[in-house]
Short mmCIF file of C-alpha atoms in Angstrom, two decimals:
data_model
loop_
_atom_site.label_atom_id
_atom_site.label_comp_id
_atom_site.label_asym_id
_atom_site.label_seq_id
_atom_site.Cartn_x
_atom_site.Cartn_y
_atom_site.Cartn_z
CA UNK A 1 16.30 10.65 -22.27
CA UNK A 2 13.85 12.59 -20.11
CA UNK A 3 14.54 15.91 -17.99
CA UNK A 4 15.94 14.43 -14.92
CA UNK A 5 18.63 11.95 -16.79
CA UNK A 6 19.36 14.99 -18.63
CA UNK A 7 20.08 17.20 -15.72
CA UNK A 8 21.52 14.23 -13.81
CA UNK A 9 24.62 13.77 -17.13
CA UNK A 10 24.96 17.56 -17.40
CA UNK A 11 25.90 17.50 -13.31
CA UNK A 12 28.07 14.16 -14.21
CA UNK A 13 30.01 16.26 -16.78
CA UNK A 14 30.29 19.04 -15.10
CA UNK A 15 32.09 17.09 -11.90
CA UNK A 16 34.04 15.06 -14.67
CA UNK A 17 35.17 18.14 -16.04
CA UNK A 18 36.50 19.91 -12.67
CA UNK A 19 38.27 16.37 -11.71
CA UNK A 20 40.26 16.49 -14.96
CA UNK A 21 41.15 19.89 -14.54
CA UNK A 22 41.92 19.06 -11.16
CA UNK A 23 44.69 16.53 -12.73
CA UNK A 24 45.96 18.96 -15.03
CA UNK A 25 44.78 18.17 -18.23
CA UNK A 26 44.20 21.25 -20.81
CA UNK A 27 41.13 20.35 -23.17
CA UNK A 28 39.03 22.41 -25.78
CA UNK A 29 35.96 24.01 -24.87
CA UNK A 30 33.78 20.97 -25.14
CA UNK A 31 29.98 20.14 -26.70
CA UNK A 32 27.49 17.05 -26.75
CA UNK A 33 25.16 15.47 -28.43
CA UNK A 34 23.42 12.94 -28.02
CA UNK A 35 22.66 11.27 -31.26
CA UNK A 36 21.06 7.47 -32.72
CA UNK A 37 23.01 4.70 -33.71
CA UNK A 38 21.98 5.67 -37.02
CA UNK A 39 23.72 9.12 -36.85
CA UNK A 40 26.63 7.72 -34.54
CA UNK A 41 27.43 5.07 -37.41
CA UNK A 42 27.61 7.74 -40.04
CA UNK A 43 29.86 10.15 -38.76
CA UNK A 44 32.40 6.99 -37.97
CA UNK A 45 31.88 5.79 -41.63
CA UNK A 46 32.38 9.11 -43.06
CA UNK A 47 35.12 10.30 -40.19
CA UNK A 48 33.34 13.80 -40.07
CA UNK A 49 29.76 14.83 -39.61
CA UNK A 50 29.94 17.51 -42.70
CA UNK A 51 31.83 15.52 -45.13
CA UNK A 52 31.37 15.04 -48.77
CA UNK A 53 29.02 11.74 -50.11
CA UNK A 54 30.80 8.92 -51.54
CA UNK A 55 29.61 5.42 -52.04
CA UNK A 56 32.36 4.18 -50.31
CA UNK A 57 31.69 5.90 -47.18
CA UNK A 58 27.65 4.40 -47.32
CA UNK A 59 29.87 0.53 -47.42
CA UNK A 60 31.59 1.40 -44.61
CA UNK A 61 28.36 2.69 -43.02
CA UNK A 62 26.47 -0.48 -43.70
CA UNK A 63 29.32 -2.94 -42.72
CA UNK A 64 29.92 -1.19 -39.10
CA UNK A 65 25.43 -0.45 -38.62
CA UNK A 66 25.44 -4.61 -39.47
CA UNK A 67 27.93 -4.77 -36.71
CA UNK A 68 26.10 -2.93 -34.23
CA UNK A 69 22.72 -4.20 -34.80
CA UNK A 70 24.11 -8.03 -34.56
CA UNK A 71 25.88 -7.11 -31.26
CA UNK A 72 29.51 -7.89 -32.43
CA UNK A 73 31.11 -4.50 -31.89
CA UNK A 74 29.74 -0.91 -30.61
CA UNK A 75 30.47 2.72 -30.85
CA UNK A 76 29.57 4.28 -27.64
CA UNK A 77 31.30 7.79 -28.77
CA UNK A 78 32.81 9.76 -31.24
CA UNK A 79 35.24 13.01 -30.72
CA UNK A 80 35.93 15.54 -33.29
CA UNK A 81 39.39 17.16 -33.03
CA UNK A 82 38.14 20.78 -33.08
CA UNK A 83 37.86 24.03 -30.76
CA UNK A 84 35.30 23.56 -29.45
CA UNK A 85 35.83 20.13 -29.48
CA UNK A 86 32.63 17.75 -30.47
CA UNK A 87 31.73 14.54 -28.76
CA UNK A 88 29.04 12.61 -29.77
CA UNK A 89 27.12 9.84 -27.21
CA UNK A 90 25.18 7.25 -28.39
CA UNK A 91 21.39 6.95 -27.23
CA UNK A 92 20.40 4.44 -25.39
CA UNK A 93 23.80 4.70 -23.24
CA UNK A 94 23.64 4.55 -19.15
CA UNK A 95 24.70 7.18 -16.97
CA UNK A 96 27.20 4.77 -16.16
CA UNK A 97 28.48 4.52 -19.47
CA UNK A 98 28.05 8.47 -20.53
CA UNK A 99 30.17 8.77 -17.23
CA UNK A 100 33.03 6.97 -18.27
CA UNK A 101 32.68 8.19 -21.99
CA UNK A 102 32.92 11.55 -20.66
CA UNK A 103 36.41 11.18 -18.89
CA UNK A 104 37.75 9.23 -22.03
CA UNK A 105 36.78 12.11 -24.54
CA UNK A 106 38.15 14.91 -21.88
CA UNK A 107 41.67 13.15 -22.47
CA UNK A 108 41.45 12.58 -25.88
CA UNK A 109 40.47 17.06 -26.47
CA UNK A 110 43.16 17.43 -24.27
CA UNK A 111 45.97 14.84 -26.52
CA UNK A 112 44.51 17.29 -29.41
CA UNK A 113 45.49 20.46 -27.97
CA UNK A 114 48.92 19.71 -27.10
CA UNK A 115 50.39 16.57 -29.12
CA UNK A 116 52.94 18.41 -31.30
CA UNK A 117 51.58 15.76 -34.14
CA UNK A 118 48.30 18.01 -34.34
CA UNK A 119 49.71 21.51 -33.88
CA UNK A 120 49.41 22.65 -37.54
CA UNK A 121 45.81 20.32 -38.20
CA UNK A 122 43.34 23.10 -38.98
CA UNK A 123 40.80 23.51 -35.39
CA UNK A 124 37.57 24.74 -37.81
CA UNK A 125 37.91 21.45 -39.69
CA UNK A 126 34.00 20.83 -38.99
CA UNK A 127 33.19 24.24 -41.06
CA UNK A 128 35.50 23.45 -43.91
CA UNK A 129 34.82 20.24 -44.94
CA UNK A 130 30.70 21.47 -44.71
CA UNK A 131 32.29 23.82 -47.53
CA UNK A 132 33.88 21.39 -49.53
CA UNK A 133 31.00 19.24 -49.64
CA UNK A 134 29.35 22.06 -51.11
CA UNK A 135 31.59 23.08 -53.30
CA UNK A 136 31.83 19.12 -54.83
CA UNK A 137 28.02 19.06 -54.99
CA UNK A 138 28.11 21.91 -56.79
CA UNK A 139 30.54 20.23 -59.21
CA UNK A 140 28.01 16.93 -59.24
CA UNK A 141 25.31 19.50 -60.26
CA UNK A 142 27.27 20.93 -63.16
CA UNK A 143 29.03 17.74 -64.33
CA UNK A 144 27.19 15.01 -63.33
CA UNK A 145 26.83 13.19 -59.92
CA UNK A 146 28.27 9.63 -61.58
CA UNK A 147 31.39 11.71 -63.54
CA UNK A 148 32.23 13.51 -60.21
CA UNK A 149 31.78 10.28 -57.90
CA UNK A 150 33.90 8.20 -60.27
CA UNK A 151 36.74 10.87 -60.22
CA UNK A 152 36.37 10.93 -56.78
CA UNK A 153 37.07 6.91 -57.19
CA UNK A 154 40.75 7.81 -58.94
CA UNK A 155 41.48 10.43 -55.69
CA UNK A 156 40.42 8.26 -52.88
CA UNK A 157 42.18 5.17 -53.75
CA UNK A 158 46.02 6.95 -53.42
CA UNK A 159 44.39 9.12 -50.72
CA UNK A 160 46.54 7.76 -48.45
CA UNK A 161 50.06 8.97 -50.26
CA UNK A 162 50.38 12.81 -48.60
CA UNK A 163 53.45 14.30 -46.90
CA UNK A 164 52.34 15.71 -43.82
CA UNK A 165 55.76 16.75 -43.12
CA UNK A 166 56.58 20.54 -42.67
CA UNK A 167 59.34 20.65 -43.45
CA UNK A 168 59.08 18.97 -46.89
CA UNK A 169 56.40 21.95 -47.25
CA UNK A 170 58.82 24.56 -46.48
CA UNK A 171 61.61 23.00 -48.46
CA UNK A 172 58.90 22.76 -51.80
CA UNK A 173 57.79 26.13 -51.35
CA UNK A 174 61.86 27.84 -51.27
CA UNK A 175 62.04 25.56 -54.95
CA UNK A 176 59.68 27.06 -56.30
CA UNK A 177 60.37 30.74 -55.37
CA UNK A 178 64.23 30.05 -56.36
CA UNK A 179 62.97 28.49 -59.62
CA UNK A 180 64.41 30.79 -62.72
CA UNK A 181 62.80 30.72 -66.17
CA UNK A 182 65.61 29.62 -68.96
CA UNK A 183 66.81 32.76 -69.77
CA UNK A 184 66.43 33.41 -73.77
CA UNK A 185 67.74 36.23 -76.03
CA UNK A 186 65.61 39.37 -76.40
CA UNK A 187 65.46 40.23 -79.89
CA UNK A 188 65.63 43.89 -80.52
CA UNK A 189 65.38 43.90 -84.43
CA UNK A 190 65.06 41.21 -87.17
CA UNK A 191 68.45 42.05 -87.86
CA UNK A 192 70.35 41.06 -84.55
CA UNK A 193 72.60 38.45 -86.20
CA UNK A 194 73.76 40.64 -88.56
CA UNK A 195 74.64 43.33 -86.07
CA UNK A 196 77.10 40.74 -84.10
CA UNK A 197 80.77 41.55 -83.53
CA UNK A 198 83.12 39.13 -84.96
CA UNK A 199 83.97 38.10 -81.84
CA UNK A 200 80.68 37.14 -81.00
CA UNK A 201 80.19 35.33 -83.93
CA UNK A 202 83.35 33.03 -83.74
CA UNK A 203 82.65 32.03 -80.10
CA UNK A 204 81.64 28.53 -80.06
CA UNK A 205 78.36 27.19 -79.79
CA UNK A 206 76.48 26.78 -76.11
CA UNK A 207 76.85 23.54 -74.37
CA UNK A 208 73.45 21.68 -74.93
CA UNK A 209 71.41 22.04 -71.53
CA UNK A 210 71.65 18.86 -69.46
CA UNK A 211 67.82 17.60 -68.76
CA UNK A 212 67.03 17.83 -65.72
CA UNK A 213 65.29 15.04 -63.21
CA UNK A 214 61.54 16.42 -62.94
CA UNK A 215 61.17 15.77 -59.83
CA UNK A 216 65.02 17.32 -58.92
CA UNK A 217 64.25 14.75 -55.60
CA UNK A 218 61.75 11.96 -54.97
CA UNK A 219 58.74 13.42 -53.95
CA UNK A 220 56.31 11.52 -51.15
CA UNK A 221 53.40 13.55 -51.63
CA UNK A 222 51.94 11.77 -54.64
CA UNK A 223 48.49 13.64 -54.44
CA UNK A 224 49.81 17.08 -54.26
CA UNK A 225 52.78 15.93 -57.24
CA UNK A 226 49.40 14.86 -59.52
CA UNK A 227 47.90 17.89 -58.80
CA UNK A 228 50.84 20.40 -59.75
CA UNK A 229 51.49 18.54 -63.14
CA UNK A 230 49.38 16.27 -64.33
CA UNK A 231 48.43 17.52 -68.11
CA UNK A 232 44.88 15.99 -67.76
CA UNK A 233 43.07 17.61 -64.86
CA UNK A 234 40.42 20.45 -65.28
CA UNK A 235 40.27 23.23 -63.00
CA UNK A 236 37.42 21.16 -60.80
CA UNK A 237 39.33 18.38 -60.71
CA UNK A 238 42.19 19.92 -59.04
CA UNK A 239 40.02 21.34 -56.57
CA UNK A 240 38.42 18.02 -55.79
CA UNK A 241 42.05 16.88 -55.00
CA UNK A 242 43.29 19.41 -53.21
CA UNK A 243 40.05 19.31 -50.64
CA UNK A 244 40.87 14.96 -50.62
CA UNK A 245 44.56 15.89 -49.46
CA UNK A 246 43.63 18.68 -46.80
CA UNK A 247 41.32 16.38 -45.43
CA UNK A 248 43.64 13.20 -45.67
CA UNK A 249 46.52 16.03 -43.77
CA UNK A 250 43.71 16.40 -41.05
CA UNK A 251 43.11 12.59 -40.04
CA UNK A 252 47.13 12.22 -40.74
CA UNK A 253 47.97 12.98 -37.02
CA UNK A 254 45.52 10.66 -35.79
CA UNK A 255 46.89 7.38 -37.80
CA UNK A 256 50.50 8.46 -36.18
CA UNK A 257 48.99 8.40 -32.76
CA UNK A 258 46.34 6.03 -32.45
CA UNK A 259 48.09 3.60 -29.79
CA UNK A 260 49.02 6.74 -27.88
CA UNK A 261 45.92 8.69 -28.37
CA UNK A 262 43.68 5.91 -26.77
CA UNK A 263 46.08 4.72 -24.29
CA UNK A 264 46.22 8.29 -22.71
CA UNK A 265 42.32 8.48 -23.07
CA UNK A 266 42.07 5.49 -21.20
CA UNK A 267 44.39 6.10 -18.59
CA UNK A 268 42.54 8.92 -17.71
CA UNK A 269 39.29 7.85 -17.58
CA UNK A 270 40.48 5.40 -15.02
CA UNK A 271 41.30 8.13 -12.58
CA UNK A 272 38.80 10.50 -13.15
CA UNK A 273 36.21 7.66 -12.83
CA UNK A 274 37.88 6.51 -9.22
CA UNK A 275 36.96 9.98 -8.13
CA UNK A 276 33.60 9.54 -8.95
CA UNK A 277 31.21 8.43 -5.59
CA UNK A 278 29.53 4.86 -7.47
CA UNK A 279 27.51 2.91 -5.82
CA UNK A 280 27.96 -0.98 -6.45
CA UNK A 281 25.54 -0.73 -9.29
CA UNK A 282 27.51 1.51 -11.17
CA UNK A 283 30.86 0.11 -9.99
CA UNK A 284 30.16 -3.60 -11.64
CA UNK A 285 28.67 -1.92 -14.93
CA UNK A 286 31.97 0.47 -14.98
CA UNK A 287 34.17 -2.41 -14.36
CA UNK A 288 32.59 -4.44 -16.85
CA UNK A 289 32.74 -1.80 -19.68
CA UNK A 290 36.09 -1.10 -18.59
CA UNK A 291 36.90 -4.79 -18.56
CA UNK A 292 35.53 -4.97 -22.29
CA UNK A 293 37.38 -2.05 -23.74
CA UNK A 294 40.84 -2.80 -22.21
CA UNK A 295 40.36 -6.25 -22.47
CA UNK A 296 44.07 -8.04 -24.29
CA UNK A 297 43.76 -10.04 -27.74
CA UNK A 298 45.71 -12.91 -28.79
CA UNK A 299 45.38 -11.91 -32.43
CA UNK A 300 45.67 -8.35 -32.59
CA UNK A 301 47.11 -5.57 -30.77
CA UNK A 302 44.69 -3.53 -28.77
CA UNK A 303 46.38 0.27 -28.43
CA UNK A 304 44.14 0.74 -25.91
CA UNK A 305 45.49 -2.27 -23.68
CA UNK A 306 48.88 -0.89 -25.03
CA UNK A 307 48.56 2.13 -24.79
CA UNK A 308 47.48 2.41 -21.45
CA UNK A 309 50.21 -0.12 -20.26
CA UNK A 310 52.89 1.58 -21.65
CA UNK A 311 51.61 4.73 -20.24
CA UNK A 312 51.93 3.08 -16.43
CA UNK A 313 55.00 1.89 -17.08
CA UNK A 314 56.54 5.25 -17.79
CA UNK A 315 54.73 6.88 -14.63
CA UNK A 316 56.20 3.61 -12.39
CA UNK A 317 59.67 3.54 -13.41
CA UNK A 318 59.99 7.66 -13.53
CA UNK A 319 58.57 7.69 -10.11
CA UNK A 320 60.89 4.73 -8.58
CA UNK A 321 63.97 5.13 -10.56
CA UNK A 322 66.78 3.04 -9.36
CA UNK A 323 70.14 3.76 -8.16
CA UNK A 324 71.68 3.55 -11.38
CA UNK A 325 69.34 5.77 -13.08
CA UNK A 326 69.61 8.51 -10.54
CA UNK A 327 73.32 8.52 -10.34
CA UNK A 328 73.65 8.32 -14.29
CA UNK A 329 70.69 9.62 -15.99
CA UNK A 330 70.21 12.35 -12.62
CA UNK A 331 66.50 10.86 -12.62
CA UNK A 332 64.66 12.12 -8.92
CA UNK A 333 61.77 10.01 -8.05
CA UNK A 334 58.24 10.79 -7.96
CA UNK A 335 58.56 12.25 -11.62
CA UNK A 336 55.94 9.99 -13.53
CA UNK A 337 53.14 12.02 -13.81
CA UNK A 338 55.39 14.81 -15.17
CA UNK A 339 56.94 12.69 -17.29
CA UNK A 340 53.57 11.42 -19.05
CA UNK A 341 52.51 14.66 -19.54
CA UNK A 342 56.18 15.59 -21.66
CA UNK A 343 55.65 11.82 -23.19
CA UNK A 344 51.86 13.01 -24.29
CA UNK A 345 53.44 16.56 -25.81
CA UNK A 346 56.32 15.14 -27.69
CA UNK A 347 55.61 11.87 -28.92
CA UNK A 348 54.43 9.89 -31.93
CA UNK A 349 53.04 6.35 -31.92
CA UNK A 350 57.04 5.14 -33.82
CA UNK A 351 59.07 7.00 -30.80
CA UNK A 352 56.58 6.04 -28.20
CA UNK A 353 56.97 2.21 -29.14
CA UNK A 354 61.16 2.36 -29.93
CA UNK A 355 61.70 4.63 -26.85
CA UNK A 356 59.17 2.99 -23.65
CA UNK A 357 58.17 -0.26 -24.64
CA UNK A 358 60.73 -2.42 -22.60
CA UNK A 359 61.82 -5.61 -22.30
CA UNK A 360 60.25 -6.17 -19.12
CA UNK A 361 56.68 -4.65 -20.51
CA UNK A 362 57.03 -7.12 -23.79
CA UNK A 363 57.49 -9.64 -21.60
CA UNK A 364 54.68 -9.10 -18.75
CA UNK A 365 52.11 -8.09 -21.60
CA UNK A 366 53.33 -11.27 -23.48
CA UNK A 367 53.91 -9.87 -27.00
CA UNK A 368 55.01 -12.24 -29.90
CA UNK A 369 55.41 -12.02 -33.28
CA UNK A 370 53.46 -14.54 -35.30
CA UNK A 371 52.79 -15.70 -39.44
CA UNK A 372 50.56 -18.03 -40.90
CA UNK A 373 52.41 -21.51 -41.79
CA UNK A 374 50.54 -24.03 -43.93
CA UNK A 375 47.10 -23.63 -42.60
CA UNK A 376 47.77 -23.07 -38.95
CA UNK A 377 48.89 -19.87 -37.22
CA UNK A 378 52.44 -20.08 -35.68
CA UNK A 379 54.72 -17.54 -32.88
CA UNK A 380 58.11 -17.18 -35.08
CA UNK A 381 59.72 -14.89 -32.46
CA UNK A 382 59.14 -13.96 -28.76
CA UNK A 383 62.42 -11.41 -28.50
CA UNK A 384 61.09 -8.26 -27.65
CA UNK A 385 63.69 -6.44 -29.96
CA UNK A 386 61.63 -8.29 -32.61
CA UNK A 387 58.28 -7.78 -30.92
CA UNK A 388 58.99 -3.42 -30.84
CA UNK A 389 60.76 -3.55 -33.91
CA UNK A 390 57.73 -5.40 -35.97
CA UNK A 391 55.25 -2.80 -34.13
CA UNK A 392 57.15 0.36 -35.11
CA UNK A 393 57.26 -0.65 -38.57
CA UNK A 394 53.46 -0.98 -38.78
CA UNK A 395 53.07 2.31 -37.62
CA UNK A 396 55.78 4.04 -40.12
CA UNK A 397 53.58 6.04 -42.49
CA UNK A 398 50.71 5.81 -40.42
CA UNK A 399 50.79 1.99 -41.52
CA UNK A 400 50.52 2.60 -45.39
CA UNK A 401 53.17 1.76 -47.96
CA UNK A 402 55.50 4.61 -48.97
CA UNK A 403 55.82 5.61 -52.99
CA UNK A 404 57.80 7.89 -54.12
CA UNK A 405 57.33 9.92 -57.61
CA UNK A 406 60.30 8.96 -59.37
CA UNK A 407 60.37 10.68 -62.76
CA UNK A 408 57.26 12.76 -64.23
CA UNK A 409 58.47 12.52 -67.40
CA UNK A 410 59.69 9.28 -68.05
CA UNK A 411 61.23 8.09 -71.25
CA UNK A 412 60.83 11.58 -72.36
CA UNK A 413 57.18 10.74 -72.85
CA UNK A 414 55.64 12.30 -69.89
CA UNK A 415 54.99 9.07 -68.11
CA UNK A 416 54.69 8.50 -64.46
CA UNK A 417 57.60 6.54 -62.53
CA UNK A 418 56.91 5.80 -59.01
CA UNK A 419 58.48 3.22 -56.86
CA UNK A 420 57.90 1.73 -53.75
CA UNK A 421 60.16 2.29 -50.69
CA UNK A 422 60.50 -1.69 -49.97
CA UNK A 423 61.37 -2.40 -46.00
CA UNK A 424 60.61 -6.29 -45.89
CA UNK A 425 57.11 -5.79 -46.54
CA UNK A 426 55.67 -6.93 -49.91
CA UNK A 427 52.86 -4.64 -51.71
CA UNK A 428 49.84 -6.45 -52.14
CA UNK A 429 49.63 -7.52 -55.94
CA UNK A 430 45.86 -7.90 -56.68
CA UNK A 431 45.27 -4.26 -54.51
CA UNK A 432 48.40 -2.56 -56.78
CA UNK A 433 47.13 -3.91 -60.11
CA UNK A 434 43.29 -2.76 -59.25
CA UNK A 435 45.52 0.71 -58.20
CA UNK A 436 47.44 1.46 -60.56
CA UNK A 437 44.49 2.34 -63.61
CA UNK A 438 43.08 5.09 -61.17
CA UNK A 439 46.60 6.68 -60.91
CA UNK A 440 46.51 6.66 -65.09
CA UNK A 441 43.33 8.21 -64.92
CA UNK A 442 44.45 11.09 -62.77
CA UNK A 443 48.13 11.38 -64.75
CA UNK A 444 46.69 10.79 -68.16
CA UNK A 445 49.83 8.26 -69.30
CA UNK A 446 51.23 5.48 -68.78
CA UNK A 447 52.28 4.68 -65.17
CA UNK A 448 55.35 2.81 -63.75
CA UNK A 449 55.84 1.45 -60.15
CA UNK A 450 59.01 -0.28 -59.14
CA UNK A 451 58.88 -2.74 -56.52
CA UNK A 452 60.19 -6.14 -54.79
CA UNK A 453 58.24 -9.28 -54.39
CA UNK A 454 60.18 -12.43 -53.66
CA UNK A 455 63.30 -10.96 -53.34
CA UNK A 456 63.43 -9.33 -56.98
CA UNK A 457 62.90 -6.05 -58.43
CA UNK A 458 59.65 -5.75 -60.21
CA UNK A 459 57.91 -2.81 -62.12
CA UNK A 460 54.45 -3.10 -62.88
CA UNK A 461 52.99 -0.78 -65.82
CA UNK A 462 49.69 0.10 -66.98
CA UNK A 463 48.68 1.72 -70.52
CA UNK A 464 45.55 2.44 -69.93
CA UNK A 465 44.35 -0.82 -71.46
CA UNK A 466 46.23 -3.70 -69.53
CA UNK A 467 48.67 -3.70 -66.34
CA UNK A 468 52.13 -5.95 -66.89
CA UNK A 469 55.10 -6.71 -65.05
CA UNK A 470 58.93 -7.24 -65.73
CA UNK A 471 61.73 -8.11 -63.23
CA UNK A 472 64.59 -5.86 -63.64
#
């Protein structure tokens, strides 16, 4: 990019930046870069341009680059939710493109700011993790890259199973500032049973304590459960999970809002882009790029297509209410932009789905629910009830299976007992089995998870030396 392009985006961004003001939206201070696919592709892979080195992330990196370079899919941007907020533009992009990049990332800085989802995410996120990473290469340097990297194996592959709930926090922190030490008798003198008073000495014995469940309640966060009690970890180790977990806390918000996240982005950079004085050149390359990101699938759900839909539909019917709603719900019209803006503050991807997909949207986007029947692909169900009932349940738990710690010392033996919260979706077998040894590694005995496939109750064990299963 020469000197005039260069001063020709900066005066793009800087009108892009007054329009969205102009329509009210509240962003971070903002920063680009402009940066090679190389780059681009690294920070997806590794979510974060300071974060720690895994192999893991490099497979990720290679699988999207092969992407790219054979023209089947394309990262024009990346946005860091931080203050200031980073976006990142990939070389080679038009004006055209950087224009309507721009106006997407605006929207998303501004979902970051005030979606009550990210209101506790840490804003110097960039700065910490460059720590971390430090801190665990320090750790390679010590113990060895290929010990560190293989405990970072066990961490990563139950990554997923945090709590990012506050409450839960709260709630764990009053236990353990209520918890009381058994109280035992101070001995003042080898003699104190000889100094008794009959009376004391004919009382009857003490009731035998009643063992208590360790966990009192079934505990979610799986990671943070490991880390408290697990008999096996070093002092490093702990630290290497408890920088995982804040990390895996920080991307939490953005698996709960991912359909609403991009379909605000893209309804804004609509608008801000109709401001914009194209000429035809630019128009047919916007519409086109538009066209491609928006565009519907007949597989898969695209949340920015959703998104986006569901988005209008809120605006048009809290604009135009009808009679009814007026009279019962006291709904005035020409309330849909304020609406979207409360929608935007308040929501998650679960209540956005149960509470403004419609009938009448499931029907005009033609949703369906469909399952694979011999060899040939099948619709099962068109009702939308069905259709926003199957697409709120993929987003519970940011889409990830929910285990609960059971019993930390089970059988008496200080093993693990977990078990799966079962809603009508099976656990994938081969992916649980190949699971279940790093959870043994990081709990040091024998683990236990309780689940259902075909109807039954299951629990699956490993030893350390073989996994097995028996229905019970």
């Amino acid at each position: 990019m020469n000197a005039d392009e260069r001063k020709e985006l900066e005066r793009a961004i800087h009108e892009i930046t007054e329009i969205a003001k102009g329509f009210g939206l509240d962003f971070f201070e903002m920063r680009y870069e402009i940066c090679p696919a190389d780059i681009i592709y690294t920070f997806g892979a590794y979510g974060m341009p300071t974060r720690f080195s895994h192999w893991s992330f490099g497979k990720a990196f290679h699988k999207m680059k092969l992407q790219y370079d054979l023209n089947l899919s394309k990262i024009y941007e990346l946005v860091i939710n931080s203050d200031p907020c980073y976006a990142f533009l990939l070389k080679g992009n038009s004006l055209t493109q950087n224009k309507l990049i721009v106006a997407h990332v605006l929207a998303h800085s501004d979902f970051f700011k005030n979606n009550v989802r990210f209101s506790n995410t840490p804003r110097d996120m960039v700065e910490t993790m460059a720590a971390s990473a430090e801190r665990i290469r320090g750790y390679e340097l010590k113990y060895g890259k290929e010990t560190v990297e293989t405990f970072l194996d066990h961490v990563l592959a139950i990554q997923e199973h945090v709590n990012p709930s506050l409450i839960d926090a709260v709630n764990r922190q009053r236990r353990i500032k209520d918890r009381k030490p058994a109280g035992k008798p101070v001995k003042t003198s080898p003699y104190d049973d000889l100094w008794k008073l009959d009376g004391e000495r004919s009382a009857p014995p003490a009731p035998r304590p009643v063992k208590r469940r360790f966990p009192e309640t079934p505990e979610k966060d799986l990671l943070l459960f490991i880390m408290e009690n697990s008999r096996v970890l070093e002092e490093w180790q702990q630290d290497i999970i408890t920088i995982v977990r804040n990390e895996m806390l920080y991307f939490w918000p953005q698996l709960e809002t991912k359909i609403m996240n991009e379909g605000w982005a893209s309804y804004w950079h609509i608008r801000i882009m109709r401001e914009l004085d194209l000429n035809e050149a630019e128009t047919i390359e916007y519409a086109r790029l538009n066209a491609s990101v928006l565009q519907p699938s007949s597989t898969s759900i695209n949340p920015y297509y959703l998104g986006l839909k569901i988005f209008e539909d809120i605006e048009r019917r809290y604009d135009h209410p009808t009679e009814q709603e007026q009279k019962e719900l006291g709904r005035k019209p020409g309330q849909g932009r304020k609406k979207i803006f409360e929608v935007r503050e308040l929501e998650s991807d679960i209540s956005f789905l149960r509470n403004y997909l419609t009938k009448e949207l499931v029907e005009d986007l033609d949703l369906y629910v469909f399952q694979k029947k011999g060899n040939e692909w099948t619709i099962t169900d068109k009702d939308w009830t069905v259709v926003r009932d199957q697409l709120v349940a993929g987003r519970i738990n940011g889409g990830h299976p929910v285990i609960l710690v059971q019993d930390g010392d089970y059988l008496q033996n200080g093993e693990l007992y977990l078990i799966h919260r079962y809603e009508g979706i099976e656990l994938d077998i081969k992916y649980l089995e190949k699971t279940l040894p790093h959870v043994y590694a990081l709990w040091g005995r024998s683990v236990h998870l309780e689940t259902v496939i075909e109807d039954r109750p299951v629990v699956f064990c490993y030893n350390g030396t073989k996994c097995t299963r028996r229905f019970v």
